[in-house]
Short mmCIF file of C-alpha atoms in Angstrom, two decimals:
data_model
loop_
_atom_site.label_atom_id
_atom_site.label_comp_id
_atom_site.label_asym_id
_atom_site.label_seq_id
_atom_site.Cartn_x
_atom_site.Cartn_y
_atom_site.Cartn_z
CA UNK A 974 -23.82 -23.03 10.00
CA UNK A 975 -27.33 -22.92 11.51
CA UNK A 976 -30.25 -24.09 9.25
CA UNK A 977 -31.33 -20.66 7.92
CA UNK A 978 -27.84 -20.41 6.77
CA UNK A 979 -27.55 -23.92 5.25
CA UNK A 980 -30.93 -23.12 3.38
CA UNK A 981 -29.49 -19.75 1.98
CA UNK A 982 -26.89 -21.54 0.98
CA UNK A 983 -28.10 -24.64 -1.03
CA UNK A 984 -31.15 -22.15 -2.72
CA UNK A 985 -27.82 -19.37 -3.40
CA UNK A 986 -25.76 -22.66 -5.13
CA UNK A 987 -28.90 -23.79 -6.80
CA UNK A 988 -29.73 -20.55 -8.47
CA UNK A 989 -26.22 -20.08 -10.10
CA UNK A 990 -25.91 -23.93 -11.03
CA UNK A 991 -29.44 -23.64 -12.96
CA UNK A 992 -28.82 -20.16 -14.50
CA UNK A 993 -24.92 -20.31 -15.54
CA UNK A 994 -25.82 -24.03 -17.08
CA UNK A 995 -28.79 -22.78 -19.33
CA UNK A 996 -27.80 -19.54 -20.06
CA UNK A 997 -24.24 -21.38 -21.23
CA UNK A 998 -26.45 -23.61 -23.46
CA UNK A 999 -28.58 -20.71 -24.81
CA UNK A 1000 -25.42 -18.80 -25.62
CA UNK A 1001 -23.26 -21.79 -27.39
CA UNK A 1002 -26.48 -21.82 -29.64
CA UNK A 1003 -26.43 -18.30 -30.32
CA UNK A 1004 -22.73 -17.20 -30.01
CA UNK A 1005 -23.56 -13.63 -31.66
CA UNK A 1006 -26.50 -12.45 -29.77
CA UNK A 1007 -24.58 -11.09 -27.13
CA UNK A 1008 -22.03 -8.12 -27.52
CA UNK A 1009 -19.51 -7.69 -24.51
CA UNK A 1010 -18.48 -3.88 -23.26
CA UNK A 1011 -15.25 -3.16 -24.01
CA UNK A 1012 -12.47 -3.94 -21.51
CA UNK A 1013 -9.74 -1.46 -21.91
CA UNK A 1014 -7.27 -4.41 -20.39
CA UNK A 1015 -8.38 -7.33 -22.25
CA UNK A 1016 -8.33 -5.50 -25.36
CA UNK A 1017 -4.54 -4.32 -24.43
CA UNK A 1018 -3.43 -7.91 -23.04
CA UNK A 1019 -2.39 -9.15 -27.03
CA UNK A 1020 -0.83 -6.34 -27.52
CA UNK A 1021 1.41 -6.48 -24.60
CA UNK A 1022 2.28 -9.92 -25.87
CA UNK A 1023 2.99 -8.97 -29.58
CA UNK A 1024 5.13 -6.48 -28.11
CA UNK A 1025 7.08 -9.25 -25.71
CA UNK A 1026 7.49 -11.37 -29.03
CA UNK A 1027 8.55 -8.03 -31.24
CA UNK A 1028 10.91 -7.04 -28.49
CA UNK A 1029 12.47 -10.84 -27.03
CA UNK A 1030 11.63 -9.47 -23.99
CA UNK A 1031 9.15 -11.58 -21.64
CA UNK A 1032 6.68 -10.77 -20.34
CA UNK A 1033 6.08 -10.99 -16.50
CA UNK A 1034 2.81 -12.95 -15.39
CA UNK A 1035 2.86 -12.47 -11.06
CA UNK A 1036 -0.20 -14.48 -9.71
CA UNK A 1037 0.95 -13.51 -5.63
CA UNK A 1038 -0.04 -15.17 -3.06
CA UNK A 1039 -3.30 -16.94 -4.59
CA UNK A 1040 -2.69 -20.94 -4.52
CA UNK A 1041 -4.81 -23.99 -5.02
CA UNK A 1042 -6.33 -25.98 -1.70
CA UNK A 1043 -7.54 -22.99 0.60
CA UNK A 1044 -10.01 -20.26 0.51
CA UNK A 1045 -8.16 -18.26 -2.68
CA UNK A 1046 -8.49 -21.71 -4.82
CA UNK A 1047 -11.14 -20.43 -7.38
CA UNK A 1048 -9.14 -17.03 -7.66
CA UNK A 1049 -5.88 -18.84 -8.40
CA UNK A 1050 -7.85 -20.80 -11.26
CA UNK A 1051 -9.14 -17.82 -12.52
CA UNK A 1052 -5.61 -15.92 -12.56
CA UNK A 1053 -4.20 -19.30 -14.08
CA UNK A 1054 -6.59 -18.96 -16.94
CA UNK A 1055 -5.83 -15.08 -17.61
CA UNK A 1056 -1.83 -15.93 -17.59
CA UNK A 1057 -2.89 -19.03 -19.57
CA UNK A 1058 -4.41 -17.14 -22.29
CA UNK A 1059 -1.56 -14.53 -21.93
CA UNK A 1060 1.27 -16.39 -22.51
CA UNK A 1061 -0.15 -18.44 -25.36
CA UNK A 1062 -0.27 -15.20 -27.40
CA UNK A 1063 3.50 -14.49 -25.60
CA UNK A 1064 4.96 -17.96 -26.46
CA UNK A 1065 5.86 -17.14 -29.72
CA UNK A 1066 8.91 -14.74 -28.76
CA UNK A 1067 12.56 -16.11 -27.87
CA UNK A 1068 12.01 -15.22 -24.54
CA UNK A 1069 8.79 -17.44 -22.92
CA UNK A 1070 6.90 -15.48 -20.20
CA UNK A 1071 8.04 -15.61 -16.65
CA UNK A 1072 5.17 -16.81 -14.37
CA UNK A 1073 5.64 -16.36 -10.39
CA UNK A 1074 3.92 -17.21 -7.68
CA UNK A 1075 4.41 -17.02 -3.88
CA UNK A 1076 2.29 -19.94 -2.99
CA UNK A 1077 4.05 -24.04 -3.13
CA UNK A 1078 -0.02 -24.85 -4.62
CA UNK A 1079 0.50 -22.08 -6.88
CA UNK A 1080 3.78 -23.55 -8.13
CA UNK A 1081 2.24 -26.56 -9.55
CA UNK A 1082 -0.53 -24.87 -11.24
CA UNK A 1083 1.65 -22.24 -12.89
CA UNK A 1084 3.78 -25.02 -14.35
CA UNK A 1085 1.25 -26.91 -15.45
CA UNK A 1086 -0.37 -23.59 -17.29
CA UNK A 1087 3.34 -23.30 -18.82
CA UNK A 1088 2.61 -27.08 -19.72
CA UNK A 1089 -0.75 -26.47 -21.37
CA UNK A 1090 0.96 -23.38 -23.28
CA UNK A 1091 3.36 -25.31 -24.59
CA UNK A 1092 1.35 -28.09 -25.88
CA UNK A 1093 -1.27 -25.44 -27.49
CA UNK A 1094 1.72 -23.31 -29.58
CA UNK A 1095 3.38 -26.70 -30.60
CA UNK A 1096 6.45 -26.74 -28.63
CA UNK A 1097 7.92 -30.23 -27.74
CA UNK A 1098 10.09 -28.65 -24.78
CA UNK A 1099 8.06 -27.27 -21.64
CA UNK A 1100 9.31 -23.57 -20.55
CA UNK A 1101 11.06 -23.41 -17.25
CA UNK A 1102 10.37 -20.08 -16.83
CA UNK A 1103 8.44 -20.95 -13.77
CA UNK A 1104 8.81 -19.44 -10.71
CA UNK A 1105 8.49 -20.02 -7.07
CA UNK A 1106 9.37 -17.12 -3.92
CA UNK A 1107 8.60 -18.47 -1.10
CA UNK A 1108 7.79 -16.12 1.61
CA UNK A 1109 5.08 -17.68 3.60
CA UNK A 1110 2.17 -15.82 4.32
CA UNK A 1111 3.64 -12.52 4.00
CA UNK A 1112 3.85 -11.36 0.59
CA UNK A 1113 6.48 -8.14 0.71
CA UNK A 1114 9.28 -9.90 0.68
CA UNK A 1115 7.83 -11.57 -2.82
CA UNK A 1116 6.69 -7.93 -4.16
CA UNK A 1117 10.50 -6.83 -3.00
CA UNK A 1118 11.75 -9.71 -5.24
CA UNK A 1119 9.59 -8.73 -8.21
CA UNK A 1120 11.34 -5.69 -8.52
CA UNK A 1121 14.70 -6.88 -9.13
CA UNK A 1122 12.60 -8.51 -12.32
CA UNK A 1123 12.38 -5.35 -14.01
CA UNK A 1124 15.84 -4.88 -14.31
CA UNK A 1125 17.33 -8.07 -14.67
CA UNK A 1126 14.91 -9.89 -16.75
CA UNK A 1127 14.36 -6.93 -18.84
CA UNK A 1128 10.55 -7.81 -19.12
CA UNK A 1129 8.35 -5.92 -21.40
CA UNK A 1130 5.40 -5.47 -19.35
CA UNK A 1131 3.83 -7.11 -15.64
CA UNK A 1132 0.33 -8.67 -14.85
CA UNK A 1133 -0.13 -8.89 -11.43
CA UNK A 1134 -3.14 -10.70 -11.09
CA UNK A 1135 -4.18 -12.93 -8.12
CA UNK A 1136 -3.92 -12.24 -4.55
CA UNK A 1137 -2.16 -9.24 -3.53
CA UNK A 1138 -2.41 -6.33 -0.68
CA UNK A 1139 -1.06 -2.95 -0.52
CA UNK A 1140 2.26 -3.96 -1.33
CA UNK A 1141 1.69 -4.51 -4.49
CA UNK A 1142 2.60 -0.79 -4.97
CA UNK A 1143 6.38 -1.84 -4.52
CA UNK A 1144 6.29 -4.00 -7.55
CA UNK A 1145 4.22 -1.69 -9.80
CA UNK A 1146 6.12 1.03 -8.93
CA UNK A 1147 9.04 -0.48 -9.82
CA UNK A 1148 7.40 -1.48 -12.99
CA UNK A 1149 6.38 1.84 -13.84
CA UNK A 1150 9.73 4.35 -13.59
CA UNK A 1151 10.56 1.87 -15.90
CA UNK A 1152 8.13 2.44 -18.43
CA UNK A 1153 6.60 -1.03 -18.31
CA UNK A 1154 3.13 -1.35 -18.42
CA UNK A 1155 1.45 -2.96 -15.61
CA UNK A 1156 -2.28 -4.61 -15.47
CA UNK A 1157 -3.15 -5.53 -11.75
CA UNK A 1158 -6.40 -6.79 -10.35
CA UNK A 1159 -6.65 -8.73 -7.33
CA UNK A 1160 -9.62 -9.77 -4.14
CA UNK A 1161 -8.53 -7.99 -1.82
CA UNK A 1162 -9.63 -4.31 -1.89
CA UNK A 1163 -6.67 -2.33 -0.59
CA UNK A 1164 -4.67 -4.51 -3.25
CA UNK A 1165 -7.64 -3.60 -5.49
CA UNK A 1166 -7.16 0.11 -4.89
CA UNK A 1167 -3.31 -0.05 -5.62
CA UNK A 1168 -4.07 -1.81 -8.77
CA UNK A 1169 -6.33 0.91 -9.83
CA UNK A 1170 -3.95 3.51 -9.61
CA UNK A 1171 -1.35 1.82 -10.96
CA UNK A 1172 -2.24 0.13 -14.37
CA UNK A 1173 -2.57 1.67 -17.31
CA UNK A 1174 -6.01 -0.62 -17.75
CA UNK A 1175 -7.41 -1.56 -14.88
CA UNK A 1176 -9.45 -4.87 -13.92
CA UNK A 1177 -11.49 -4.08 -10.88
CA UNK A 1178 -13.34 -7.17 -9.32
CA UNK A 1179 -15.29 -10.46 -10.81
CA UNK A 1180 -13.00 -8.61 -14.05
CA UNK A 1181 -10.52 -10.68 -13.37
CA UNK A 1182 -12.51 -14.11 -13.49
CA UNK A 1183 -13.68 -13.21 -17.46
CA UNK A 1184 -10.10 -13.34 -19.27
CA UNK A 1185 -11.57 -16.84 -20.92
CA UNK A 1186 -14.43 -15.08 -22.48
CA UNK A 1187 -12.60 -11.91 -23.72
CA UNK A 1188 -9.55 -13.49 -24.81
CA UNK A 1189 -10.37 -17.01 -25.65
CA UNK A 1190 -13.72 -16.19 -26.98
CA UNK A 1191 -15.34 -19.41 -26.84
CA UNK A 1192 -19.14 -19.65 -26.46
CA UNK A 1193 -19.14 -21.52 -23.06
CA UNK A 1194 -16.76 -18.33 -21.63
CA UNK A 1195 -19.07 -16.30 -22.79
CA UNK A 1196 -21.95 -18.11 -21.13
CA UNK A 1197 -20.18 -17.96 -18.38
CA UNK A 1198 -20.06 -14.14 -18.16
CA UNK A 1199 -23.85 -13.63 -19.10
CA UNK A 1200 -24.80 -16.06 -16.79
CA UNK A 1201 -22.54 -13.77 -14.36
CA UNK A 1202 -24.61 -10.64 -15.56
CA UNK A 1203 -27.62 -12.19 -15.06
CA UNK A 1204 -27.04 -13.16 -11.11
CA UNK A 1205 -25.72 -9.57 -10.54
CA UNK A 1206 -29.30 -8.16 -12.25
CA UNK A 1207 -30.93 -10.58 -9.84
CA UNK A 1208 -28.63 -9.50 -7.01
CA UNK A 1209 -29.45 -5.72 -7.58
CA UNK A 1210 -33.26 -6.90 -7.92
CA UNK A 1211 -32.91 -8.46 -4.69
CA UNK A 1212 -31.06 -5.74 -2.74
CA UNK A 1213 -33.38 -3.14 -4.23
CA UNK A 1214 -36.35 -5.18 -2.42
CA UNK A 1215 -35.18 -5.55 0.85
CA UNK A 1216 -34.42 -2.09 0.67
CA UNK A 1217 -37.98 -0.99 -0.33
CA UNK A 1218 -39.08 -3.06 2.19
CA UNK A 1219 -37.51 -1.94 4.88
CA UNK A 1220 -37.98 1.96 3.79
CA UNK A 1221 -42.08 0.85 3.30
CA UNK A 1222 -42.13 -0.66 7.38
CA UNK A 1223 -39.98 2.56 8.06
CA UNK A 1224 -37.11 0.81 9.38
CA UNK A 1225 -34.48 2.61 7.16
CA UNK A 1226 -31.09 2.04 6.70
CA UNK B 135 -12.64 -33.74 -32.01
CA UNK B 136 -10.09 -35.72 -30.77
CA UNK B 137 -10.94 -36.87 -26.76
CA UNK B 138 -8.07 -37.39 -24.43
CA UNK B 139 -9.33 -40.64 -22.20
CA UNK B 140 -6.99 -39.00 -19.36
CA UNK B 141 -8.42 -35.77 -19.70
CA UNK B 142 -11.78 -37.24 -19.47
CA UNK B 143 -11.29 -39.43 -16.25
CA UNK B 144 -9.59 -36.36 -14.84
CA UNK B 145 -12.29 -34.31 -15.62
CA UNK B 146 -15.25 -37.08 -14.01
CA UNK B 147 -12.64 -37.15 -11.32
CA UNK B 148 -13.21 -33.38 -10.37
CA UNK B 149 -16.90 -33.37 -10.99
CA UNK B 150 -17.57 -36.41 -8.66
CA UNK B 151 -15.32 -35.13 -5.72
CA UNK B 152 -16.45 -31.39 -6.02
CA UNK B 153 -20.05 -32.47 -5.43
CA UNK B 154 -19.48 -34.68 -3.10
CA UNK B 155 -17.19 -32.45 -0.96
CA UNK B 156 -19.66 -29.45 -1.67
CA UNK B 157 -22.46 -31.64 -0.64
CA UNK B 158 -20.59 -32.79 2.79
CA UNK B 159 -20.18 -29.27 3.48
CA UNK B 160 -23.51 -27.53 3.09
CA UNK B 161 -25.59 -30.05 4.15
CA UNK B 162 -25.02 -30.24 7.70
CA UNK B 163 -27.59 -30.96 10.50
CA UNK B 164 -31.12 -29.41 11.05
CA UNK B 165 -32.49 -30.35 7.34
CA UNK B 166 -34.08 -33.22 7.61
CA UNK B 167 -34.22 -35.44 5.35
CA UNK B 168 -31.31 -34.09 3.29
CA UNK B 169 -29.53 -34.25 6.45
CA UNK B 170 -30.03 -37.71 6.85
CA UNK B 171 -29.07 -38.97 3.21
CA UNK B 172 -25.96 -37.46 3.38
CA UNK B 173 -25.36 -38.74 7.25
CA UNK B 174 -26.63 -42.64 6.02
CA UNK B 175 -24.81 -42.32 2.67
CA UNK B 176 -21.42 -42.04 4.25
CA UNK B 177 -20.25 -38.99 2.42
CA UNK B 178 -19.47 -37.11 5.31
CA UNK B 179 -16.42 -38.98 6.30
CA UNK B 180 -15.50 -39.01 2.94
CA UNK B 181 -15.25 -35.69 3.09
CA UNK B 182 -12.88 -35.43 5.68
CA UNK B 183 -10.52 -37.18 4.52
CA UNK B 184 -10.52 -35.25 1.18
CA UNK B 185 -9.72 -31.89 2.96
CA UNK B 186 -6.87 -34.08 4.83
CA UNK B 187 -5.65 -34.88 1.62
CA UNK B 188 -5.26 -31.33 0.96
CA UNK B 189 -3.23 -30.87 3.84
CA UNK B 190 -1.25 -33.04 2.52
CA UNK B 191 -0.77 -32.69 -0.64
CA UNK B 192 -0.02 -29.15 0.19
CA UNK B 193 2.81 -30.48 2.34
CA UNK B 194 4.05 -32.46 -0.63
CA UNK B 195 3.80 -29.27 -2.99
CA UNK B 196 5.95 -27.48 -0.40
CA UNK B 197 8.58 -30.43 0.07
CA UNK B 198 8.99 -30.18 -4.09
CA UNK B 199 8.90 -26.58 -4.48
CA UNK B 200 11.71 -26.86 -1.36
CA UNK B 201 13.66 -29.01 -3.10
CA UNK B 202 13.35 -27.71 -6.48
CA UNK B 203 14.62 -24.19 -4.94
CA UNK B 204 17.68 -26.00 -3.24
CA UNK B 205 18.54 -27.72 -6.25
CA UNK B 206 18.82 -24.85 -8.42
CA UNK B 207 20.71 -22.75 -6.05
CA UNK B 208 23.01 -25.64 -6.02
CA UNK B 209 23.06 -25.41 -9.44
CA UNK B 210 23.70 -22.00 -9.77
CA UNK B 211 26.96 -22.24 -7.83
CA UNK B 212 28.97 -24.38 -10.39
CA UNK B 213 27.29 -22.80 -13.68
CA UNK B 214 26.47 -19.40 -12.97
CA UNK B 215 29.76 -17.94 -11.65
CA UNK B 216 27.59 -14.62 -10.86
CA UNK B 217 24.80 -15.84 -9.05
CA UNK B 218 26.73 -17.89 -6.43
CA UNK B 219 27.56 -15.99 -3.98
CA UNK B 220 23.60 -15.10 -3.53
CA UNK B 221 23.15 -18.80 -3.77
CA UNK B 222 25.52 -19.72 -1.21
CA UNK B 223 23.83 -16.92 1.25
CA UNK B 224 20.46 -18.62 0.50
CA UNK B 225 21.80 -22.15 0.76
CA UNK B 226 23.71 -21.55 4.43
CA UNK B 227 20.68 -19.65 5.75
CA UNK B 228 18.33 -22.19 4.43
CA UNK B 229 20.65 -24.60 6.40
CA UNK B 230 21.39 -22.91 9.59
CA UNK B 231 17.03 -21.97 9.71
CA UNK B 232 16.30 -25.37 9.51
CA UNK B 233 19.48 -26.38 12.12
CA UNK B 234 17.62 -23.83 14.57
CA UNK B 235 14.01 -24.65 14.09
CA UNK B 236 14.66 -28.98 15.06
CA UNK B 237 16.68 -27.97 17.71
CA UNK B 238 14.22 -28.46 21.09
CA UNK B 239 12.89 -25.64 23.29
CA UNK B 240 15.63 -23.41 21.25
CA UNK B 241 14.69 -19.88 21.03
CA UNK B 242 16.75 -19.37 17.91
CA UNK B 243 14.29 -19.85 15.30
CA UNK B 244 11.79 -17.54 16.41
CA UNK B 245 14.90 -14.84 16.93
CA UNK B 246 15.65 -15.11 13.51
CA UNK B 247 11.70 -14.62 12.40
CA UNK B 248 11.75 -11.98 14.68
CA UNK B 249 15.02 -10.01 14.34
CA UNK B 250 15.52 -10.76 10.85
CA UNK B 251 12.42 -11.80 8.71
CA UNK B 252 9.76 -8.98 10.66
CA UNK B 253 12.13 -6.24 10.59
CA UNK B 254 13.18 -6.51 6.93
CA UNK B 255 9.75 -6.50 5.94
CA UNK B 256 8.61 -3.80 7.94
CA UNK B 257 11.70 -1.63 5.90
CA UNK B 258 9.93 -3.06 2.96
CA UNK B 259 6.89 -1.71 4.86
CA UNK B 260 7.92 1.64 4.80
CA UNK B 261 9.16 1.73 1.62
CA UNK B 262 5.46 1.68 0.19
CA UNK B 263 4.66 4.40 1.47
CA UNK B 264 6.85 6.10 -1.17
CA UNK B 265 5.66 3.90 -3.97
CA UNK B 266 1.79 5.02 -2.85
CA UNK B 267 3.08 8.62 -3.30
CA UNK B 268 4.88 7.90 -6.29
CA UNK B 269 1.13 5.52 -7.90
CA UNK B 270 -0.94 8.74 -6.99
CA UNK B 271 1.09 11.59 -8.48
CA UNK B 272 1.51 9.80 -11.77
CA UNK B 273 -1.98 8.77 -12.27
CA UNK B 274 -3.60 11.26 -13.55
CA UNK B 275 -0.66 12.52 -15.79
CA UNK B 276 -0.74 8.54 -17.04
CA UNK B 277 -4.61 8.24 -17.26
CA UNK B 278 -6.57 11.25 -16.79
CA UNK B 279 -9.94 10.56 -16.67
CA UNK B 280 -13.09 11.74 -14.57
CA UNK B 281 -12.37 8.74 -13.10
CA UNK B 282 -8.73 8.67 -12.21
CA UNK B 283 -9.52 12.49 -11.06
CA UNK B 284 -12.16 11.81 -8.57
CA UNK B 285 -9.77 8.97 -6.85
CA UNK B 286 -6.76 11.18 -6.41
CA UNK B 287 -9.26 13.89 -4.77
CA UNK B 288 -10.93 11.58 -2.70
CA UNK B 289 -7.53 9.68 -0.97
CA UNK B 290 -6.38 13.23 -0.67
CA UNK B 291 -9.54 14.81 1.07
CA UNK B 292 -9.59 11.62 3.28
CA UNK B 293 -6.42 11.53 3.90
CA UNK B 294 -6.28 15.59 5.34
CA UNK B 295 -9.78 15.04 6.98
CA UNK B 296 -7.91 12.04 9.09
CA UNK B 297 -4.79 14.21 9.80
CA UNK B 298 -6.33 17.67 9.82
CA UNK B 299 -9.47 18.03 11.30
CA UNK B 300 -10.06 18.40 15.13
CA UNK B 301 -12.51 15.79 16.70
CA UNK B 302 -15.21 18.74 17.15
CA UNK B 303 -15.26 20.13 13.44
CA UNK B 304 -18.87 19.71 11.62
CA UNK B 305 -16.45 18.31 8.85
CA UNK B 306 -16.55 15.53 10.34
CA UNK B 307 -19.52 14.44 10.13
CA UNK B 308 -19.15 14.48 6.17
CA UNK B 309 -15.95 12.35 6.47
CA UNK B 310 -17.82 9.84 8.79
CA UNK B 311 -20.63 9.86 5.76
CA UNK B 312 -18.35 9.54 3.26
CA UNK B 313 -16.90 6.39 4.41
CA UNK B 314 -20.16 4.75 5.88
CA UNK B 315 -22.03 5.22 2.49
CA UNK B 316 -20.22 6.00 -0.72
CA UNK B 317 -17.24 3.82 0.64
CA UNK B 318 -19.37 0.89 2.13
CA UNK B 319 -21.70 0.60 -0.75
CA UNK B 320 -18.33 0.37 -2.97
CA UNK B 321 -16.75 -2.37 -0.66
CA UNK B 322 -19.57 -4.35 -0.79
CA UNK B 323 -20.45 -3.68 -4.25
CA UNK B 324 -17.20 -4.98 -5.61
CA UNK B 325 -16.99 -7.95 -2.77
CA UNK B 326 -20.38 -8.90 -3.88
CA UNK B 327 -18.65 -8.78 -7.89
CA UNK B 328 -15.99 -11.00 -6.75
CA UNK B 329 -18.27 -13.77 -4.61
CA UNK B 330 -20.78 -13.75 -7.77
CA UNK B 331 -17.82 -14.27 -9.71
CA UNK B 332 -16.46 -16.79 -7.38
CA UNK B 333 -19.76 -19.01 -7.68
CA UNK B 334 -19.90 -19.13 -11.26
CA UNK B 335 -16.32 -19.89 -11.56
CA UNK B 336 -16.77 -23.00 -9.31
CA UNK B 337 -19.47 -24.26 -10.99
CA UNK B 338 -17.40 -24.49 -14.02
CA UNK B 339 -14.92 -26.49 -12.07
CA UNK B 340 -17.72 -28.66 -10.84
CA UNK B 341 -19.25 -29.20 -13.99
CA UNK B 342 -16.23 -30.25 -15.96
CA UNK B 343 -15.53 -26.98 -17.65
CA UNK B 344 -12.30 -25.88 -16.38
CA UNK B 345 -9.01 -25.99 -18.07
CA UNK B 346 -7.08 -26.87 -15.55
CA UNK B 347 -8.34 -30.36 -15.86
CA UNK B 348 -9.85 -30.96 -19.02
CA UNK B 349 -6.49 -30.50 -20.93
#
């Protein structure tokens, strides 16, 4: 990284420390003054789980090939908080919710999310319902085992949320003749575009990092997300300059 | 509120690792002063040895999830009279994989990658093609919006415009647009969501506010 880069960088990490910590604080003072759009799958994620509890049929939480210690660590934390908050509203049923993963990291962070679960809903007993295929860096063969889910599990609906590429289509599809709903969002944009044609609510992007201030609804979540809002306004602003710039000393595109 | 002392040195744990790592990674050379804190204070090599440690403690992870998979197969084949004979196919290949790959200069190992593990994905490889079919037809009967509408005639148009047209047709030209505007500025638009996302979410790890270590 050359010193331009380094620069970038530091003033890039800087910004978002300074404006996600005081927005955060401004927000956990004033919890109300901010009204979220409506996300079509965060608003239908409880009722997929009433409907796993109504049914005693689990529901199916896939977080791919996303694992803790590499370059997909953040997104694996992020998925691990959306299955978190997902399951604690599925616990409740006979059947507890089936996590997967395709990543060893991603093992021990979906068991301890099954951990955390069970100490938030009361239970003394940890679910087991954690599971590990492991396929390496390839993830088909994991997608191909996902299928068999739909069927023998029985589940009641699929969130496929983590790190996933175009063959995420096998598993959805799968999910789908069968009726099951499926919610899949994921970093990788031919994933991304599967996912989109496949839910019945899509997540499409940085969606996927605000389950905690949709479905946990705490004020630091929601901080979080404004803080997020704000960066992207200053992003645009930023963008927009360059680009008048540029147009003004006729360089164009 | 009741504070968990473990949760806490967990917590302080993360923090002062995460900054230091983050530090010994964007501060290299060519800064100066800020270079040359981080060079005398030592952190550097500190740092190195973290992202060793995550090497192997990734190694570790495997070697459990490894033997947590062999011991339930094992399992399976005295309780679950079903199951077993998948478990004993998983169990002798596991064997016989691991037989092949110590073995020296044996060509075995990578035959069995390459005969086996390559060519059953690529059948898996072909078989999304049908599920891609099978995502776009249903979509708009599923969810039809404006949306959902202007997707399934875009992958279609694009799809005939790479099949269809001949290398001379002014349609071209409109294709090429298509996918060096509309398309780019989408790519980058959503890559840009997911980095912006990215940063904020590992500033909450760094300052303490993640779940995954404060409970």
């Amino acid at each position: 990284m050359d010193a331009a880069n380094q620069v970038l960088t530091i003033l890039v990490l800087t910004l978002g420390f300074a404006v996600t910590l005081i927005v955060t604080q401004f927000v956990r003072r004033r919890p109300d003054l901010f009204v979220f759009r409506r996300q079509a799958a965060y608003a239908a994620l409880p009722g997929y789980a009433a409907l796993s509890v109504e049914s005693g049929q689990p529901m199916a939480i896939h977080l791919g090939n996303a694992g803790l210690g590499g370059e997909a660590s953040l997104l694996a934390l992020a998925s691990a908080e959306l299955a978190y908050q997902v399951a604690v509203r599925a616990a409740f049923g006979d059947r507890a919710p089936l996590l997967t993963t395709a990543s060893p990291t991603g093992l021990a962070l979906i068991q301890d999310t099954e951990r955390r679960v069970a100490r938030k809903v009361g239970r003394a007993r940890v679910f087991t319902d954690a599971r590990w295929y492991p396929v390496g860096a390839r993830s088909l063969a994991y997608v191909a085992a996902l299928t068999t889910l739909q069927s023998n599990e029985d589940v009641s609906s699929n969130v496929l949320v983590g790190r996933f590429g175009v063959e995420l289509a096998l598993a959805a599809e799968s999910a789908a003749r069968r009726g099951h709903p499926v919610i899949a969002a994921t970093d990788r944009l031919d994933g991304q575009a599967v996912a989109y044609a496949f839910s019945a609510q899509p997540l499409i992007g940085e969606e996927l990092f605000q389950s905690g201030a949709y479905l946990d609804g705490g004020a630091t979540r929601k901080g979080e997300t404004v803080a997020l809002d704000l960066l992207r306004i200053m992003l645009i602003g930023v963008i927009a300059l360059v680009a008048v710039q540029r147009f003004l000393n006729g360089g164009g595109g | 509120m009741r504070v968990r002392l473990s949760a806490v040195f967990l917590t302080a744990l993360a923090m002062a690792f995460g900054l230091l790592t983050l530090a010994g990674l964007v501060v290299q050379g060519d800064l100066g002063a800020l270079s040359q804190a981080v060079n005398q204070s030592g952190i550097r090599p500190l740092v190195t040895l973290l992202l060793r440690f995550v090497v192997v403690i990734s190694a570790v992870a495997l070697m459990a999830g490894v033997y947590n998979l062999v011991a339930v197969h094992v399992r399976r084949l005295s309780v679950r009279r079903g199951l077993a004979p998948y478990s004993l196919v998983m169990l002798v290949s596991f064997g016989a994989v691991i037989v092949l790959s110590v073995r020296p200069r044996s060509d075995e190992a990578r035959m069995v990658l390459e005969e086996v593990q390559i060519a059953l994905e690529l059948a898996f490889a072909g078989l999304v093609l049908f599920s891609l079919v099978y995502g776009a037809a249903t979509l708009i009967s599923r969810r039809p919006t404006w949306s959902s509408a202007l997707f399934i005639v875009a992958t279609v148009v694009m799809l005939l415009a790479s099949v269809v047209i001949a290398p001379s047709s002014p349609l071209l030209a409109v294709v090429d647009w298509v996918n060096a505007v509309p398309v780019d500025a989408g790519t980058r638009a959503i890559l840009l969501g997911v980095a912006l996302a990215t940063l904020v979410a590992g500033i909450r790890v760094l300052v303490g506010q993640d779940r995954a270590t404060r409970e």
